Amino acid sequence: MRLAIFGATGRTGRVVVEQALRRGHQVTALSRDPATIPPREHLRVVTGDVRDLAPVAETIEDAHAVVSTLGRQRRGPAICTEGTRAILSAMAAGRPRRLLILTNYGVAESRRRSLYVAASWLLERSVLRDKEDMEALVRPSATEWTLVRAPILTNGPRTGSYRTGTDLRLTFTSKVSRADIAEFMLSELEEGAYLRQGVSITS
């Protein structure tokens, strides 16, 4: 497939790009600083900000699917919400329709009453609010979306051993490696098992 990837310079995004290329996909990535993405065969980099419609539209042009691993810093702007708004606007032209977004467990319908979720909101309120507002934009959109809700992400190896589900309940001990979440996201693009659903993942 031809994939448009946003958040490609982040710790998870870099892993998604690497695995996508290994699977034989063609990747177009958006970056404010293209020098941060090493040149690779079948990888094209567009210069720009994800909050600006023009470079976002250029990035998704001719793509079969869009992947976002955007993440907000505690004191940074609401990049997930603002960036996703631009992505959805660019996708409104009709192609591509498939959209896969990395989000956090503990937002929207996964915001269940548990100590884990309560502690997450206490410590990361601005981050989770950004993700929740982002999801609110995605759900009513005409895209074929999947929201991947992650617990703590680690830099461990790809194991292929993880659990996923729409009703999965995560706890303080829940975690998953970035390599495994990248594998799942790319597999979900190919299989479409969770179309228009929020799916949680843990090792």
JSON list of N, CA, C and O in Angstrom, two decimals, residues 98 100 144-148 164-166 184-199:
[
{"chain": "A", "resi": 98, "resn": "ARG", "atom": "N", "xyz": [-9.36, 5.25, 4.53]},
{"chain": "A", "resi": 98, "resn": "ARG", "atom": "CA", "xyz": [-8.91, 4.47, 5.69]},
{"chain": "A", "resi": 98, "resn": "ARG", "atom": "C", "xyz": [-8.03, 5.32, 6.58]},
{"chain": "A", "resi": 98, "resn": "ARG", "atom": "O", "xyz": [-7.07, 5.96, 6.11]},
{"chain": "A", "resi": 100, "resn": "LEU", "atom": "N", "xyz": [-6.13, 5.27, 10.51]},
{"chain": "A", "resi": 100, "resn": "LEU", "atom": "CA", "xyz": [-5.74, 4.55, 11.72]},
{"chain": "A", "resi": 100, "resn": "LEU", "atom": "C", "xyz": [-5.01, 5.52, 12.64]},
{"chain": "A", "resi": 100, "resn": "LEU", "atom": "O", "xyz": [-4.02, 6.15, 12.22]},
{"chain": "A", "resi": 144, "resn": "GLU", "atom": "N", "xyz": [-13.05, 5.61, 7.24]},
{"chain": "A", "resi": 144, "resn": "GLU", "atom": "CA", "xyz": [-13.08, 4.25, 7.77]},
{"chain": "A", "resi": 144, "resn": "GLU", "atom": "C", "xyz": [-12.00, 4.17, 8.85]},
{"chain": "A", "resi": 144, "resn": "GLU", "atom": "O", "xyz": [-10.90, 3.72, 8.63]},
{"chain": "A", "resi": 145, "resn": "TRP", "atom": "N", "xyz": [-12.36, 4.64, 10.03]},
{"chain": "A", "resi": 145, "resn": "TRP", "atom": "CA", "xyz": [-11.37, 4.86, 11.08]},
{"chain": "A", "resi": 145, "resn": "TRP", "atom": "C", "xyz": [-11.25, 3.66, 12.03]},
{"chain": "A", "resi": 145, "resn": "TRP", "atom": "O", "xyz": [-12.18, 2.88, 12.20]},
{"chain": "A", "resi": 146, "resn": "THR", "atom": "N", "xyz": [-10.07, 3.58, 12.64]},
{"chain": "A", "resi": 146, "resn": "THR", "atom": "CA", "xyz": [-9.82, 2.70, 13.78]},
{"chain": "A", "resi": 146, "resn": "THR", "atom": "C", "xyz": [-8.99, 3.49, 14.79]},
{"chain": "A", "resi": 146, "resn": "THR", "atom": "O", "xyz": [-7.99, 4.11, 14.42]},
{"chain": "A", "resi": 147, "resn": "LEU", "atom": "N", "xyz": [-9.40, 3.48, 16.05]},
{"chain": "A", "resi": 147, "resn": "LEU", "atom": "CA", "xyz": [-8.68, 4.14, 17.12]},
{"chain": "A", "resi": 147, "resn": "LEU", "atom": "C", "xyz": [-7.98, 3.08, 17.95]},
{"chain": "A", "resi": 147, "resn": "LEU", "atom": "O", "xyz": [-8.63, 2.19, 18.50]},
{"chain": "A", "resi": 148, "resn": "VAL", "atom": "N", "xyz": [-6.65, 3.17, 18.04]},
{"chain": "A", "resi": 148, "resn": "VAL", "atom": "CA", "xyz": [-5.87, 2.17, 18.77]},
{"chain": "A", "resi": 148, "resn": "VAL", "atom": "C", "xyz": [-5.47, 2.77, 20.12]},
{"chain": "A", "resi": 148, "resn": "VAL", "atom": "O", "xyz": [-4.67, 3.71, 20.18]},
{"chain": "A", "resi": 164, "resn": "THR", "atom": "N", "xyz": [-5.63, -7.77, 22.07]},
{"chain": "A", "resi": 164, "resn": "THR", "atom": "CA", "xyz": [-6.40, -6.62, 21.63]},
{"chain": "A", "resi": 164, "resn": "THR", "atom": "C", "xyz": [-7.88, -6.89, 21.85]},
{"chain": "A", "resi": 164, "resn": "THR", "atom": "O", "xyz": [-8.31, -8.05, 21.90]},
{"chain": "A", "resi": 165, "resn": "GLY", "atom": "N", "xyz": [-8.65, -5.82, 22.01]},
{"chain": "A", "resi": 165, "resn": "GLY", "atom": "CA", "xyz": [-10.09, -5.99, 22.16]},
{"chain": "A", "resi": 165, "resn": "GLY", "atom": "C", "xyz": [-10.78, -4.68, 22.43]},
{"chain": "A", "resi": 165, "resn": "GLY", "atom": "O", "xyz": [-10.17, -3.75, 22.97]},
{"chain": "A", "resi": 166, "resn": "THR", "atom": "N", "xyz": [-12.05, -4.59, 22.08]},
{"chain": "A", "resi": 166, "resn": "THR", "atom": "CA", "xyz": [-12.81, -3.36, 22.30]},
{"chain": "A", "resi": 166, "resn": "THR", "atom": "C", "xyz": [-13.22, -3.20, 23.76]},
{"chain": "A", "resi": 166, "resn": "THR", "atom": "O", "xyz": [-13.51, -2.08, 24.19]},
{"chain": "A", "resi": 184, "resn": "PHE", "atom": "N", "xyz": [0.80, -4.34, 15.11]},
{"chain": "A", "resi": 184, "resn": "PHE", "atom": "CA", "xyz": [-0.66, -4.45, 15.15]},
{"chain": "A", "resi": 184, "resn": "PHE", "atom": "C", "xyz": [-1.32, -3.41, 14.25]},
{"chain": "A", "resi": 184, "resn": "PHE", "atom": "O", "xyz": [-2.26, -3.73, 13.51]},
{"chain": "A", "resi": 185, "resn": "MET", "atom": "N", "xyz": [-0.84, -2.18, 14.29]},
{"chain": "A", "resi": 185, "resn": "MET", "atom": "CA", "xyz": [-1.46, -1.12, 13.49]},
{"chain": "A", "resi": 185, "resn": "MET", "atom": "C", "xyz": [-1.35, -1.44, 12.00]},
{"chain": "A", "resi": 185, "resn": "MET", "atom": "O", "xyz": [-2.32, -1.28, 11.25]},
{"chain": "A", "resi": 186, "resn": "LEU", "atom": "N", "xyz": [-0.21, -1.90, 11.57]},
{"chain": "A", "resi": 186, "resn": "LEU", "atom": "CA", "xyz": [-0.04, -2.23, 10.15]},
{"chain": "A", "resi": 186, "resn": "LEU", "atom": "C", "xyz": [-0.87, -3.46, 9.76]},
{"chain": "A", "resi": 186, "resn": "LEU", "atom": "O", "xyz": [-1.42, -3.52, 8.66]},
{"chain": "A", "resi": 187, "resn": "SER", "atom": "N", "xyz": [-0.97, -4.42, 10.67]},
{"chain": "A", "resi": 187, "resn": "SER", "atom": "CA", "xyz": [-1.81, -5.59, 10.40]},
{"chain": "A", "resi": 187, "resn": "SER", "atom": "C", "xyz": [-3.28, -5.20, 10.32]},
{"chain": "A", "resi": 187, "resn": "SER", "atom": "O", "xyz": [-4.03, -5.70, 9.47]},
{"chain": "A", "resi": 188, "resn": "GLU", "atom": "N", "xyz": [-3.69, -4.28, 11.18]},
{"chain": "A", "resi": 188, "resn": "GLU", "atom": "CA", "xyz": [-5.08, -3.81, 11.17]},
{"chain": "A", "resi": 188, "resn": "GLU", "atom": "C", "xyz": [-5.39, -3.08, 9.87]},
{"chain": "A", "resi": 188, "resn": "GLU", "atom": "O", "xyz": [-6.50, -3.18, 9.33]},
{"chain": "A", "resi": 189, "resn": "LEU", "atom": "N", "xyz": [-4.43, -2.36, 9.33]},
{"chain": "A", "resi": 189, "resn": "LEU", "atom": "CA", "xyz": [-4.63, -1.71, 8.04]},
{"chain": "A", "resi": 189, "resn": "LEU", "atom": "C", "xyz": [-4.93, -2.73, 6.94]},
{"chain": "A", "resi": 189, "resn": "LEU", "atom": "O", "xyz": [-5.75, -2.50, 6.07]},
{"chain": "A", "resi": 190, "resn": "GLU", "atom": "N", "xyz": [-4.25, -3.84, 7.02]},
{"chain": "A", "resi": 190, "resn": "GLU", "atom": "CA", "xyz": [-4.40, -4.87, 6.00]},
{"chain": "A", "resi": 190, "resn": "GLU", "atom": "C", "xyz": [-5.65, -5.73, 6.20]},
{"chain": "A", "resi": 190, "resn": "GLU", "atom": "O", "xyz": [-6.28, -6.18, 5.24]},
{"chain": "A", "resi": 191, "resn": "GLU", "atom": "N", "xyz": [-6.04, -5.94, 7.47]},
{"chain": "A", "resi": 191, "resn": "GLU", "atom": "CA", "xyz": [-7.13, -6.87, 7.77]},
{"chain": "A", "resi": 191, "resn": "GLU", "atom": "C", "xyz": [-8.46, -6.18, 8.03]},
{"chain": "A", "resi": 191, "resn": "GLU", "atom": "O", "xyz": [-9.52, -6.75, 7.75]},
{"chain": "A", "resi": 192, "resn": "GLY", "atom": "N", "xyz": [-8.44, -4.99, 8.61]},
{"chain": "A", "resi": 192, "resn": "GLY", "atom": "CA", "xyz": [-9.68, -4.25, 8.88]},
{"chain": "A", "resi": 192, "resn": "GLY", "atom": "C", "xyz": [-10.60, -4.93, 9.87]},
{"chain": "A", "resi": 192, "resn": "GLY", "atom": "O", "xyz": [-11.82, -4.86, 9.74]},
{"chain": "A", "resi": 193, "resn": "ALA", "atom": "N", "xyz": [-10.04, -5.53, 10.91]},
{"chain": "A", "resi": 193, "resn": "ALA", "atom": "CA", "xyz": [-10.87, -6.23, 11.89]},
{"chain": "A", "resi": 193, "resn": "ALA", "atom": "C", "xyz": [-11.62, -5.29, 12.82]},
{"chain": "A", "resi": 193, "resn": "ALA", "atom": "O", "xyz": [-12.63, -5.68, 13.42]},
{"chain": "A", "resi": 194, "resn": "TYR", "atom": "N", "xyz": [-11.15, -4.06, 12.96]},
{"chain": "A", "resi": 194, "resn": "TYR", "atom": "CA", "xyz": [-11.75, -3.12, 13.91]},
{"chain": "A", "resi": 194, "resn": "TYR", "atom": "C", "xyz": [-12.19, -1.83, 13.23]},
{"chain": "A", "resi": 194, "resn": "TYR", "atom": "O", "xyz": [-11.96, -0.73, 13.74]},
{"chain": "A", "resi": 195, "resn": "LEU", "atom": "N", "xyz": [-12.85, -1.94, 12.09]},
{"chain": "A", "resi": 195, "resn": "LEU", "atom": "CA", "xyz": [-13.33, -0.75, 11.39]},
{"chain": "A", "resi": 195, "resn": "LEU", "atom": "C", "xyz": [-14.34, 0.00, 12.23]},
{"chain": "A", "resi": 195, "resn": "LEU", "atom": "O", "xyz": [-15.26, -0.58, 12.81]},
{"chain": "A", "resi": 196, "resn": "ARG", "atom": "N", "xyz": [-14.13, 1.33, 12.33]},
{"chain": "A", "resi": 196, "resn": "ARG", "atom": "CA", "xyz": [-15.00, 2.24, 13.07]},
{"chain": "A", "resi": 196, "resn": "ARG", "atom": "C", "xyz": [-15.20, 1.79, 14.53]},
{"chain": "A", "resi": 196, "resn": "ARG", "atom": "O", "xyz": [-16.30, 1.84, 15.09]},
{"chain": "A", "resi": 197, "resn": "GLN", "atom": "N", "xyz": [-14.09, 1.34, 15.12]},
{"chain": "A", "resi": 197, "resn": "GLN", "atom": "CA", "xyz": [-14.09, 0.92, 16.53]},
{"chain": "A", "resi": 197, "resn": "GLN", "atom": "C", "xyz": [-12.84, 1.44, 17.22]},
{"chain": "A", "resi": 197, "resn": "GLN", "atom": "O", "xyz": [-11.83, 1.71, 16.59]},
{"chain": "A", "resi": 198, "resn": "GLY", "atom": "N", "xyz": [-12.95, 1.54, 18.55]},
{"chain": "A", "resi": 198, "resn": "GLY", "atom": "CA", "xyz": [-11.78, 1.81, 19.37]},
{"chain": "A", "resi": 198, "resn": "GLY", "atom": "C", "xyz": [-11.31, 0.49, 19.96]},
{"chain": "A", "resi": 198, "resn": "GLY", "atom": "O", "xyz": [-12.09, -0.23, 20.58]},
{"chain": "A", "resi": 199, "resn": "VAL", "atom": "N", "xyz": [-10.06, 0.16, 19.76]},
{"chain": "A", "resi": 199, "resn": "VAL", "atom": "CA", "xyz": [-9.52, -1.12, 20.22]},
{"chain": "A", "resi": 199, "resn": "VAL", "atom": "C", "xyz": [-8.33, -0.88, 21.15]},
{"chain": "A", "resi": 199, "resn": "VAL", "atom": "O", "xyz": [-7.44, -0.07, 20.85]}
]
